[in-house]
Every structure is written in structure tokens, then in C-alpha cells.
């Protein structure tokens, strides 16, 4: 199971970077680049599917549906998906987890914001009672144990490091495989979390939504207990920038020739055109004979 592969990344002593993917083509590109795991962001799904910001417009059913289109292209590479707040109480969190598992998702991260949530880098976030958040994690651990479970807390911005650590401890006791202290960047703070939760893997976010971040090496992050680094929208932003340049060039010059683009043969290879044509050619004679 790919959940086993994701848990192996969490158990390693090194840092693994998970890029965001959002459709089969980007999933295939990530695999070809050699990534050992990828991430599906609620912000990306909200933007791509709905054209809306990351303000709670997307439900877990939409993320699960999107994931079903990614799994074949990932060829066994584990997918970690955003589950926001679980979309309700512990009962709803379990339903979300079951839907994710059926979709082929390997693990999810669940946050302790109020519902509907806000993007993790926006001001004005509120967190729910830690007991309620822990109950959702406990329910998921009990009823969907085959999913890797990462507990995210957004307490740092409004309540500081001590409350962040308290919540991380509570969530690990409830059954989380790893913790995701949103907004914690500094090595000193990361080391403090590791000291309070020895052996518990830490996940950090490197979203461009947060602006400039401290430059920290993978070696330093690994020493501080970090095992996964998420890049939820890097590829999406790069694609949007490239598309905007192509559209502008066509509008102004009548051609996209000045814009750097993937070659058409590379694109058709990525989506498996040759394999599809070979399969079609193989079965055309059989259909022709049957039709006589």
C-alpha cells in the first residue's frame, strides 16, 4: 500500500520534499522528476475546479474525486491530501477519511481551525477546542487506520509556541502519525517541538502564500525533526505564470513562439499517446473481423 510508503518517508531520518500536483499531467511530471511523494492542496483544488480562494469552498468529496484522476498517473507514488478540518465533527472526519482511502489517497492532514477554515497564512484564523480536534484524530485513527494521519495545528499565530506544543502532544496521544505546526519556521521552535515530542515526525509548509521564509538546509531541518516539506502550489503558480505569458504573447503578437513551452512530442509522450495508438491498432483488426 502507498500509505506504507508514506509512513516510511515519515520514519526516515532525512527530509523529503512533496510538490503539489493537481491533475494527471502534473502528477506524471512529478513522478518523472523522481519525487517519492506528492501533495494535493485544497487551495489548488479550489482554484482549479472552482476558481475560488482557499476559504472553505471545497469539500473533501471534491478533493477525493480529484485524487481519483491523479492516482493512475502516480504509479504507486504516495499522495498526501489536504483534509482541512475534516468537514465537521468526528463522524464527518471519519467519512472524509473513508472517502480518501477509497480514492487511493495514502494520507491526509487534518487541522484544528474552526469550520469553515481560512488559508493557513491569512490573519484572523481561529482554532477549535483542542479536545474536539483530538477527538477527530482519534476517530480517524480508530476507523481509518490504513491512512497515514498528520495532525496540523494553526495555534502558533494566535497562541504561540507553548500552545502549539500542547496541541501537538495531545494530537499524537490521540493517534496522529506526525504533526504539522503551521507557521513554525525557525529552527529553535522546531527543536523545541522535537524536544517535547521525541521521535515524532514534523511536517512543514513552504507555500508561497507565506512570502519569504528563512533559508534552512535539509540537513538542519532533519536534525530539527522535520521529515516532510510541502510545496503545495509551486507548480501551479509556475504553470499560471507560463500560461499568462503565452496568452499575452498570442494577444499582442499573434503567436506564442517567444514563450518557452513543452515540445508537442514530449506532451504526447507524457499523456501516453503512443501506447494508446498501439493498443488501438492491436484491436482494430479483431473488431473488423467480428464485423464481417
PDB file of C-alpha atoms in Angstrom:
ATOM      1  CA  UNK A   1       0.000   0.000   0.000  1.00  0.00           C
ATOM      2  CA  UNK A   2       1.166   3.531  -0.739  1.00  0.00           C
ATOM      3  CA  UNK A   3       0.218   4.503   2.830  1.00  0.00           C
ATOM      4  CA  UNK A   4       3.070   2.246   3.913  1.00  0.00           C
ATOM      5  CA  UNK A   5       5.377   4.159   1.580  1.00  0.00           C
ATOM      6  CA  UNK A   6       4.225   7.472   3.043  1.00  0.00           C
ATOM      7  CA  UNK A   7       4.747   6.242   6.586  1.00  0.00           C
ATOM      8  CA  UNK A   8       8.236   5.103   5.555  1.00  0.00           C
ATOM      9  CA  UNK A   9       9.028   8.674   4.467  1.00  0.00           C
ATOM     10  CA  UNK A  10       7.828   9.917   7.849  1.00  0.00           C
ATOM     11  CA  UNK A  11      10.003   7.331   9.623  1.00  0.00           C
ATOM     12  CA  UNK A  12      13.164   8.189   7.681  1.00  0.00           C
ATOM     13  CA  UNK A  13      15.901  10.352   9.155  1.00  0.00           C
ATOM     14  CA  UNK A  14      16.019  12.590   6.101  1.00  0.00           C
ATOM     15  CA  UNK A  15      13.794  15.289   4.607  1.00  0.00           C
ATOM     16  CA  UNK A  16      11.514  14.523   1.671  1.00  0.00           C
ATOM     17  CA  UNK A  17      10.001  17.333  -0.389  1.00  0.00           C
ATOM     18  CA  UNK A  18       6.410  16.811  -1.553  1.00  0.00           C
ATOM     19  CA  UNK A  19       5.421  19.012  -4.510  1.00  0.00           C
ATOM     20  CA  UNK A  20       1.822  19.908  -5.150  1.00  0.00           C
ATOM     21  CA  UNK A  21       0.055  18.217  -8.063  1.00  0.00           C
ATOM     22  CA  UNK A  22      -3.453  18.959  -9.255  1.00  0.00           C
ATOM     23  CA  UNK A  23      -4.187  16.948 -12.415  1.00  0.00           C
ATOM     24  CA  UNK A  24      -2.885  13.769 -14.104  1.00  0.00           C
ATOM     25  CA  UNK A  25      -0.337  15.689 -16.185  1.00  0.00           C
ATOM     26  CA  UNK A  26       1.287  17.390 -13.195  1.00  0.00           C
ATOM     27  CA  UNK A  27       1.190  14.082 -11.315  1.00  0.00           C
ATOM     28  CA  UNK A  28       3.043  12.383 -14.177  1.00  0.00           C
ATOM     29  CA  UNK A  29       5.575  15.220 -14.314  1.00  0.00           C
ATOM     30  CA  UNK A  30       6.274  14.906 -10.583  1.00  0.00           C
ATOM     31  CA  UNK A  31       6.843  11.162 -10.912  1.00  0.00           C
ATOM     32  CA  UNK A  32       9.170  11.661 -13.885  1.00  0.00           C
ATOM     33  CA  UNK A  33      11.126  14.207 -11.863  1.00  0.00           C
ATOM     34  CA  UNK A  34      11.827  11.490  -9.297  1.00  0.00           C
ATOM     35  CA  UNK A  35       9.630  12.583  -6.393  1.00  0.00           C
ATOM     36  CA  UNK A  36       8.868   9.891  -3.832  1.00  0.00           C
ATOM     37  CA  UNK A  37       5.641  11.510  -2.678  1.00  0.00           C
ATOM     38  CA  UNK A  38       3.290  14.306  -3.751  1.00  0.00           C
ATOM     39  CA  UNK A  39       0.691  16.583  -2.186  1.00  0.00           C
ATOM     40  CA  UNK A  40      -2.844  17.616  -3.134  1.00  0.00           C
ATOM     41  CA  UNK A  41      -3.799  21.008  -1.746  1.00  0.00           C
ATOM     42  CA  UNK A  42      -7.292  22.230  -1.014  1.00  0.00           C
ATOM     43  CA  UNK A  43      -6.212  25.656  -2.247  1.00  0.00           C
ATOM     44  CA  UNK A  44      -5.171  24.162  -5.588  1.00  0.00           C
ATOM     45  CA  UNK A  45      -8.430  22.231  -5.991  1.00  0.00           C
ATOM     46  CA  UNK A  46     -10.450  25.312  -5.074  1.00  0.00           C
ATOM     47  CA  UNK A  47      -8.602  27.391  -7.662  1.00  0.00           C
ATOM     48  CA  UNK A  48      -8.554  24.824 -10.467  1.00  0.00           C
ATOM     49  CA  UNK A  49     -12.034  23.355 -10.035  1.00  0.00           C
ATOM     50  CA  UNK A  50     -13.959  26.400  -8.817  1.00  0.00           C
ATOM     51  CA  UNK A  51     -11.850  29.488  -9.465  1.00  0.00           C
ATOM     52  CA  UNK A  52     -12.235  30.358  -5.778  1.00  0.00           C
ATOM     53  CA  UNK A  53      -9.785  31.160  -2.959  1.00  0.00           C
ATOM     54  CA  UNK A  54      -8.867  28.854  -0.089  1.00  0.00           C
ATOM     55  CA  UNK A  55     -11.726  29.915   2.182  1.00  0.00           C
ATOM     56  CA  UNK A  56     -13.637  26.701   2.698  1.00  0.00           C
ATOM     57  CA  UNK A  57     -15.384  26.449  -0.672  1.00  0.00           C
ATOM     58  CA  UNK A  58     -14.063  22.953  -1.369  1.00  0.00           C
ATOM     59  CA  UNK A  59     -15.351  19.843   0.391  1.00  0.00           C
ATOM     60  CA  UNK A  60     -13.472  16.606   0.944  1.00  0.00           C
ATOM     61  CA  UNK A  61     -15.641  14.821  -1.614  1.00  0.00           C
ATOM     62  CA  UNK A  62     -14.258  17.153  -4.288  1.00  0.00           C
ATOM     63  CA  UNK A  63     -10.689  16.506  -3.175  1.00  0.00           C
ATOM     64  CA  UNK A  64     -11.308  12.753  -3.212  1.00  0.00           C
ATOM     65  CA  UNK A  65     -12.815  12.985  -6.686  1.00  0.00           C
ATOM     66  CA  UNK A  66      -9.806  14.937  -7.923  1.00  0.00           C
ATOM     67  CA  UNK A  67      -7.486  12.366  -6.362  1.00  0.00           C
ATOM     68  CA  UNK A  68      -9.065   9.538  -8.341  1.00  0.00           C
ATOM     69  CA  UNK A  69      -7.800  11.200 -11.538  1.00  0.00           C
ATOM     70  CA  UNK A  70      -4.267  11.517 -10.137  1.00  0.00           C
ATOM     71  CA  UNK A  71      -3.695   8.020  -8.750  1.00  0.00           C
ATOM     72  CA  UNK A  72      -3.198   6.209 -12.094  1.00  0.00           C
ATOM     73  CA  UNK A  73      -0.577   8.764 -13.169  1.00  0.00           C
ATOM     74  CA  UNK A  74       1.291   8.446  -9.869  1.00  0.00           C
ATOM     75  CA  UNK A  75       2.130   4.777 -10.487  1.00  0.00           C
ATOM     76  CA  UNK A  76       2.327   3.917  -6.788  1.00  0.00           C
ATOM     77  CA  UNK A  77       3.892   7.161  -5.547  1.00  0.00           C
ATOM     78  CA  UNK A  78       2.001   8.099  -2.359  1.00  0.00           C
ATOM     79  CA  UNK A  79      -0.379  11.053  -2.326  1.00  0.00           C
ATOM     80  CA  UNK A  80      -0.832  13.171   0.806  1.00  0.00           C
ATOM     81  CA  UNK A  81      -4.073  15.158   0.661  1.00  0.00           C
ATOM     82  CA  UNK A  82      -5.424  18.195   2.457  1.00  0.00           C
ATOM     83  CA  UNK A  83      -8.475  17.336   4.579  1.00  0.00           C
ATOM     84  CA  UNK A  84      -8.984  20.822   6.032  1.00  0.00           C
ATOM     85  CA  UNK A  85     -10.927  20.423   9.297  1.00  0.00           C
ATOM     86  CA  UNK A  86     -12.453  17.065   8.412  1.00  0.00           C
ATOM     87  CA  UNK A  87     -15.576  18.984   7.311  1.00  0.00           C
ATOM     88  CA  UNK A  88     -17.461  18.657  10.556  1.00  0.00           C
ATOM     89  CA  UNK A  89     -17.340  16.603  13.736  1.00  0.00           C
ATOM     90  CA  UNK A  90     -15.522  13.274  14.327  1.00  0.00           C
ATOM     91  CA  UNK A  91     -18.265  11.431  12.432  1.00  0.00           C
ATOM     92  CA  UNK A  92     -17.708  13.605   9.354  1.00  0.00           C
ATOM     93  CA  UNK A  93     -13.937  13.324   9.683  1.00  0.00           C
ATOM     94  CA  UNK A  94     -14.212   9.519   9.516  1.00  0.00           C
ATOM     95  CA  UNK A  95     -16.461   9.750   6.451  1.00  0.00           C
ATOM     96  CA  UNK A  96     -13.862  12.016   4.836  1.00  0.00           C
ATOM     97  CA  UNK A  97     -11.079   9.577   5.667  1.00  0.00           C
ATOM     98  CA  UNK A  98     -13.009   6.650   4.190  1.00  0.00           C
ATOM     99  CA  UNK A  99     -13.665   8.633   1.003  1.00  0.00           C
ATOM    100  CA  UNK A 100      -9.964   9.481   0.749  1.00  0.00           C
ATOM    101  CA  UNK A 101      -8.963   5.860   1.239  1.00  0.00           C
ATOM    102  CA  UNK A 102     -11.395   4.710  -1.471  1.00  0.00           C
ATOM    103  CA  UNK A 103      -9.906   7.321  -3.811  1.00  0.00           C
ATOM    104  CA  UNK A 104      -6.420   5.869  -3.327  1.00  0.00           C
ATOM    105  CA  UNK A 105      -5.035   8.651  -1.136  1.00  0.00           C
ATOM    106  CA  UNK A 106      -2.202   7.485   1.135  1.00  0.00           C
ATOM    107  CA  UNK A 107      -2.510  10.004   3.946  1.00  0.00           C
ATOM    108  CA  UNK A 108      -4.205  13.221   4.993  1.00  0.00           C
ATOM    109  CA  UNK A 109      -3.523  16.216   7.168  1.00  0.00           C
ATOM    110  CA  UNK A 110      -6.285  17.448   9.436  1.00  0.00           C
ATOM    111  CA  UNK A 111      -6.244  20.892  11.006  1.00  0.00           C
ATOM    112  CA  UNK A 112      -7.745  22.383  14.133  1.00  0.00           C
ATOM    113  CA  UNK A 113      -9.218  25.575  12.694  1.00  0.00           C
ATOM    114  CA  UNK A 114     -12.862  26.464  13.046  1.00  0.00           C
ATOM    115  CA  UNK A 115     -15.060  25.468  10.107  1.00  0.00           C
ATOM    116  CA  UNK A 116     -15.139  26.958   7.513  1.00  0.00           C
ATOM    117  CA  UNK A 117     -11.378  27.348   7.636  1.00  0.00           C
ATOM    118  CA  UNK A 118      -9.125  30.034   6.173  1.00  0.00           C
ATOM    119  CA  UNK A 119      -5.866  29.722   4.292  1.00  0.00           C
ATOM    120  CA  UNK A 120      -3.170  28.989   6.864  1.00  0.00           C
ATOM    121  CA  UNK A 121      -1.293  32.187   6.050  1.00  0.00           C
ATOM    122  CA  UNK A 122      -4.209  34.594   6.444  1.00  0.00           C
ATOM    123  CA  UNK A 123      -4.807  36.693   9.536  1.00  0.00           C
ATOM    124  CA  UNK A 124      -7.875  36.087  11.646  1.00  0.00           C
ATOM    125  CA  UNK A 125      -7.625  32.326  11.962  1.00  0.00           C
ATOM    126  CA  UNK A 126      -9.389  30.717  14.901  1.00  0.00           C
ATOM    127  CA  UNK A 127      -8.799  27.278  16.353  1.00  0.00           C
ATOM    128  CA  UNK A 128     -11.351  24.948  17.890  1.00  0.00           C
ATOM    129  CA  UNK A 129     -11.127  23.447  21.340  1.00  0.00           C
ATOM    130  CA  UNK A 130      -8.154  21.084  21.383  1.00  0.00           C
ATOM    131  CA  UNK A 131     -10.316  18.288  22.747  1.00  0.00           C
ATOM    132  CA  UNK A 132     -12.631  18.400  19.732  1.00  0.00           C
ATOM    133  CA  UNK A 133      -9.664  18.373  17.343  1.00  0.00           C
ATOM    134  CA  UNK A 134      -8.150  15.422  19.204  1.00  0.00           C
ATOM    135  CA  UNK A 135     -11.478  13.572  19.040  1.00  0.00           C
ATOM    136  CA  UNK A 136     -11.458  13.828  15.238  1.00  0.00           C
ATOM    137  CA  UNK A 137      -7.914  12.434  15.131  1.00  0.00           C
ATOM    138  CA  UNK A 138      -8.827   9.616  17.494  1.00  0.00           C
ATOM    139  CA  UNK A 139     -11.857   8.701  15.384  1.00  0.00           C
ATOM    140  CA  UNK A 140      -9.779   8.646  12.206  1.00  0.00           C
ATOM    141  CA  UNK A 141      -7.049   6.563  13.846  1.00  0.00           C
ATOM    142  CA  UNK A 142      -9.641   4.064  15.040  1.00  0.00           C
ATOM    143  CA  UNK A 143     -11.713   3.746  11.877  1.00  0.00           C
ATOM    144  CA  UNK A 144      -9.316   4.530   9.007  1.00  0.00           C
ATOM    145  CA  UNK A 145      -6.006   3.174  10.358  1.00  0.00           C
ATOM    146  CA  UNK A 146      -4.682   2.416   6.869  1.00  0.00           C
ATOM    147  CA  UNK A 147      -4.341   6.157   6.159  1.00  0.00           C
ATOM    148  CA  UNK A 148      -1.260   7.991   7.369  1.00  0.00           C
ATOM    149  CA  UNK A 149      -2.597  10.709   9.678  1.00  0.00           C
ATOM    150  CA  UNK A 150      -0.875  14.069  10.070  1.00  0.00           C
ATOM    151  CA  UNK A 151      -2.285  16.450  12.673  1.00  0.00           C
ATOM    152  CA  UNK A 152      -1.969  20.102  11.772  1.00  0.00           C
ATOM    153  CA  UNK A 153      -2.372  22.872  14.311  1.00  0.00           C
ATOM    154  CA  UNK A 154      -2.825  26.542  13.439  1.00  0.00           C
ATOM    155  CA  UNK A 155      -2.386  27.680  17.045  1.00  0.00           C
ATOM    156  CA  UNK A 156       1.056  29.238  16.560  1.00  0.00           C
ATOM    157  CA  UNK A 157      -0.078  32.542  15.020  1.00  0.00           C
ATOM    158  CA  UNK A 158      -2.631  33.383  17.690  1.00  0.00           C
ATOM    159  CA  UNK A 159      -1.495  31.449  20.757  1.00  0.00           C
ATOM    160  CA  UNK A 160       2.254  30.970  20.446  1.00  0.00           C
ATOM    161  CA  UNK A 161       4.642  28.070  20.743  1.00  0.00           C
ATOM    162  CA  UNK A 162       3.586  26.630  24.140  1.00  0.00           C
ATOM    163  CA  UNK A 163       0.002  26.099  22.982  1.00  0.00           C
ATOM    164  CA  UNK A 164       1.273  24.707  19.676  1.00  0.00           C
ATOM    165  CA  UNK A 165       3.363  22.147  21.549  1.00  0.00           C
ATOM    166  CA  UNK A 166       0.489  21.260  23.902  1.00  0.00           C
ATOM    167  CA  UNK A 167      -1.808  20.610  20.978  1.00  0.00           C
ATOM    168  CA  UNK A 168       0.807  18.574  19.109  1.00  0.00           C
ATOM    169  CA  UNK A 169       1.267  16.377  22.179  1.00  0.00           C
ATOM    170  CA  UNK A 170      -2.476  15.903  22.544  1.00  0.00           C
ATOM    171  CA  UNK A 171      -2.895  15.004  18.875  1.00  0.00           C
ATOM    172  CA  UNK A 172      -0.079  12.454  18.954  1.00  0.00           C
ATOM    173  CA  UNK A 173      -1.663  10.861  22.020  1.00  0.00           C
ATOM    174  CA  UNK A 174      -4.915  10.690  20.022  1.00  0.00           C
ATOM    175  CA  UNK A 175      -3.218   8.667  17.275  1.00  0.00           C
ATOM    176  CA  UNK A 176      -1.550  11.032  14.813  1.00  0.00           C
ATOM    177  CA  UNK A 177       1.471   9.668  12.916  1.00  0.00           C
ATOM    178  CA  UNK A 178       3.071  13.119  12.623  1.00  0.00           C
ATOM    179  CA  UNK A 179       2.466  16.762  13.484  1.00  0.00           C
ATOM    180  CA  UNK A 180       2.208  19.783  11.216  1.00  0.00           C
ATOM    181  CA  UNK A 181       2.749  23.000  13.208  1.00  0.00           C
ATOM    182  CA  UNK A 182       1.555  25.549  10.655  1.00  0.00           C
ATOM    183  CA  UNK A 183       3.550  28.791  10.676  1.00  0.00           C
ATOM    184  CA  UNK A 184       6.518  27.416  12.613  1.00  0.00           C
ATOM    185  CA  UNK A 185       9.640  28.224  10.592  1.00  0.00           C
ATOM    186  CA  UNK A 186      12.535  28.837  12.942  1.00  0.00           C
ATOM    187  CA  UNK A 187      14.912  26.061  13.865  1.00  0.00           C
ATOM    188  CA  UNK A 188      14.776  26.960  17.556  1.00  0.00           C
ATOM    189  CA  UNK A 189      10.997  26.493  17.619  1.00  0.00           C
ATOM    190  CA  UNK A 190      11.218  23.266  15.627  1.00  0.00           C
ATOM    191  CA  UNK A 191      13.829  21.919  18.033  1.00  0.00           C
ATOM    192  CA  UNK A 192      11.549  22.828  20.937  1.00  0.00           C
ATOM    193  CA  UNK A 193       8.725  20.802  19.395  1.00  0.00           C
ATOM    194  CA  UNK A 194      11.047  17.858  18.813  1.00  0.00           C
ATOM    195  CA  UNK A 195      12.297  18.035  22.397  1.00  0.00           C
ATOM    196  CA  UNK A 196       8.700  17.885  23.635  1.00  0.00           C
ATOM    197  CA  UNK A 197       7.750  15.071  21.213  1.00  0.00           C
ATOM    198  CA  UNK A 198      10.886  12.965  20.734  1.00  0.00           C
ATOM    199  CA  UNK A 199      10.687  10.691  17.727  1.00  0.00           C
ATOM    200  CA  UNK A 200       7.522  12.289  16.327  1.00  0.00           C
ATOM    201  CA  UNK A 201       7.928  13.357  12.670  1.00  0.00           C
ATOM    202  CA  UNK A 202       7.300  17.011  11.838  1.00  0.00           C
ATOM    203  CA  UNK A 203       5.789  18.310   8.607  1.00  0.00           C
ATOM    204  CA  UNK A 204       6.357  21.901   7.499  1.00  0.00           C
ATOM    205  CA  UNK A 205       4.819  24.043   4.799  1.00  0.00           C
ATOM    206  CA  UNK A 206       6.758  26.021   2.180  1.00  0.00           C
ATOM    207  CA  UNK A 207       3.796  27.643   0.445  1.00  0.00           C
ATOM    208  CA  UNK A 208       4.428  30.876  -1.434  1.00  0.00           C
ATOM    209  CA  UNK A 209       1.345  32.209   0.369  1.00  0.00           C
ATOM    210  CA  UNK A 210       3.606  32.906   3.345  1.00  0.00           C
ATOM    211  CA  UNK A 211       6.006  35.140   1.394  1.00  0.00           C
ATOM    212  CA  UNK A 212       9.724  34.999   2.078  1.00  0.00           C
ATOM    213  CA  UNK A 213      10.757  32.290   4.502  1.00  0.00           C
ATOM    214  CA  UNK A 214      14.000  31.560   6.344  1.00  0.00           C
ATOM    215  CA  UNK A 215      16.519  29.705   4.218  1.00  0.00           C
ATOM    216  CA  UNK A 216      17.156  26.420   6.027  1.00  0.00           C
ATOM    217  CA  UNK A 217      19.050  23.426   4.697  1.00  0.00           C
ATOM    218  CA  UNK A 218      17.551  19.964   4.586  1.00  0.00           C
ATOM    219  CA  UNK A 219      20.275  18.799   6.959  1.00  0.00           C
ATOM    220  CA  UNK A 220      19.271  21.392   9.557  1.00  0.00           C
ATOM    221  CA  UNK A 221      15.582  20.604   9.092  1.00  0.00           C
ATOM    222  CA  UNK A 222      16.220  16.878   9.502  1.00  0.00           C
ATOM    223  CA  UNK A 223      18.181  17.500  12.695  1.00  0.00           C
ATOM    224  CA  UNK A 224      15.213  19.504  13.994  1.00  0.00           C
ATOM    225  CA  UNK A 225      12.866  16.562  13.388  1.00  0.00           C
ATOM    226  CA  UNK A 226      11.352  17.627  10.060  1.00  0.00           C
ATOM    227  CA  UNK A 227      10.595  14.737   7.712  1.00  0.00           C
ATOM    228  CA  UNK A 228       8.263  16.213   5.067  1.00  0.00           C
ATOM    229  CA  UNK A 229       8.341  19.647   3.429  1.00  0.00           C
ATOM    230  CA  UNK A 230       5.232  20.557   1.453  1.00  0.00           C
ATOM    231  CA  UNK A 231       5.285  22.780  -1.647  1.00  0.00           C
ATOM    232  CA  UNK A 232       1.517  22.889  -2.273  1.00  0.00           C
ATOM    233  CA  UNK A 233       1.219  25.471  -5.058  1.00  0.00           C
ATOM    234  CA  UNK A 234       4.716  25.954  -6.508  1.00  0.00           C
ATOM    235  CA  UNK A 235       3.972  24.092  -9.740  1.00  0.00           C
ATOM    236  CA  UNK A 236       0.511  25.662 -10.011  1.00  0.00           C
ATOM    237  CA  UNK A 237       1.949  29.165  -9.752  1.00  0.00           C
ATOM    238  CA  UNK A 238       4.650  28.322 -12.290  1.00  0.00           C
ATOM    239  CA  UNK A 239       2.029  26.963 -14.691  1.00  0.00           C
ATOM    240  CA  UNK A 240      -0.189  30.019 -14.248  1.00  0.00           C
ATOM    241  CA  UNK A 241       2.768  32.311 -14.939  1.00  0.00           C
ATOM    242  CA  UNK A 242       3.683  30.385 -18.098  1.00  0.00           C
ATOM    243  CA  UNK A 243       0.076  30.356 -19.299  1.00  0.00           C
ATOM    244  CA  UNK A 244      -0.292  34.094 -18.726  1.00  0.00           C
ATOM    245  CA  UNK A 245       2.815  34.749 -20.833  1.00  0.00           C
ATOM    246  CA  UNK A 246       1.520  32.538 -23.648  1.00  0.00           C
ATOM    247  CA  UNK A 247      -1.903  34.215 -23.670  1.00  0.00           C
ATOM    248  CA  UNK A 248      -0.331  37.680 -23.655  1.00  0.00           C
ATOM    249  CA  UNK A 249       2.025  36.790 -26.476  1.00  0.00           C
ATOM    250  CA  UNK A 250      -0.827  35.445 -28.605  1.00  0.00           C
ATOM    251  CA  UNK A 251      -2.933  38.547 -27.892  1.00  0.00           C
ATOM    252  CA  UNK A 252      -0.122  41.006 -28.658  1.00  0.00           C
ATOM    253  CA  UNK A 253       1.886  39.215 -31.366  1.00  0.00           C
ATOM    254  CA  UNK A 254      -0.442  36.575 -32.761  1.00  0.00           C
ATOM    255  CA  UNK A 255       1.895  33.761 -31.713  1.00  0.00           C
ATOM    256  CA  UNK A 256       3.204  32.011 -28.600  1.00  0.00           C
ATOM    257  CA  UNK A 257       6.539  31.370 -30.310  1.00  0.00           C
ATOM    258  CA  UNK A 258       8.574  33.623 -27.949  1.00  0.00           C
ATOM    259  CA  UNK A 259       7.317  31.720 -24.880  1.00  0.00           C
ATOM    260  CA  UNK A 260       9.207  28.667 -23.614  1.00  0.00           C
ATOM    261  CA  UNK A 261       6.850  25.676 -23.909  1.00  0.00           C
ATOM    262  CA  UNK A 262       6.987  21.902 -23.675  1.00  0.00           C
ATOM    263  CA  UNK A 263       7.517  20.334 -27.098  1.00  0.00           C
ATOM    264  CA  UNK A 264       4.434  18.628 -28.529  1.00  0.00           C
ATOM    265  CA  UNK A 265       6.105  15.181 -28.768  1.00  0.00           C
ATOM    266  CA  UNK A 266       7.069  15.457 -25.079  1.00  0.00           C
ATOM    267  CA  UNK A 267       3.484  16.308 -24.215  1.00  0.00           C
ATOM    268  CA  UNK A 268       2.005  13.412 -26.171  1.00  0.00           C
ATOM    269  CA  UNK A 269       4.549  11.068 -24.581  1.00  0.00           C
ATOM    270  CA  UNK A 270       3.534  12.337 -21.143  1.00  0.00           C
ATOM    271  CA  UNK A 271      -0.125  11.504 -21.735  1.00  0.00           C
ATOM    272  CA  UNK A 272       0.666   8.114 -23.298  1.00  0.00           C
ATOM    273  CA  UNK A 273      -0.379   8.749 -26.892  1.00  0.00           C
ATOM    274  CA  UNK A 274       1.944   6.132 -28.439  1.00  0.00           C
ATOM    275  CA  UNK A 275       0.782   3.421 -26.044  1.00  0.00           C
ATOM    276  CA  UNK A 276      -2.858   4.277 -26.734  1.00  0.00           C
ATOM    277  CA  UNK A 277      -2.340   4.142 -30.508  1.00  0.00           C
ATOM    278  CA  UNK A 278      -0.530   0.815 -30.233  1.00  0.00           C
ATOM    279  CA  UNK A 279      -3.407  -0.615 -28.214  1.00  0.00           C
ATOM    280  CA  UNK A 280      -5.930   0.727 -30.696  1.00  0.00           C
ATOM    281  CA  UNK A 281      -4.030  -0.719 -33.652  1.00  0.00           C
ATOM    282  CA  UNK A 282      -3.801  -4.091 -31.921  1.00  0.00           C
ATOM    283  CA  UNK A 283      -7.577  -4.405 -31.572  1.00  0.00           C
ATOM    284  CA  UNK A 284      -8.771  -2.790 -34.799  1.00  0.00           C
ATOM    285  CA  UNK A 285      -8.250  -5.993 -36.904  1.00  0.00           C
ATOM    286  CA  UNK A 286     -10.220  -8.031 -34.343  1.00  0.00           C
ATOM    287  CA  UNK A 287     -13.121  -5.605 -34.500  1.00  0.00           C
ATOM    288  CA  UNK A 288     -13.028  -5.623 -38.287  1.00  0.00           C
ATOM    289  CA  UNK A 289     -13.206  -9.423 -38.460  1.00  0.00           C
ATOM    290  CA  UNK A 290     -16.072  -9.573 -35.987  1.00  0.00           C
ATOM    291  CA  UNK A 291     -17.969  -7.009 -38.006  1.00  0.00           C
ATOM    292  CA  UNK A 292     -17.976  -9.145 -41.194  1.00  0.00           C
TER     293      UNK A 292
END
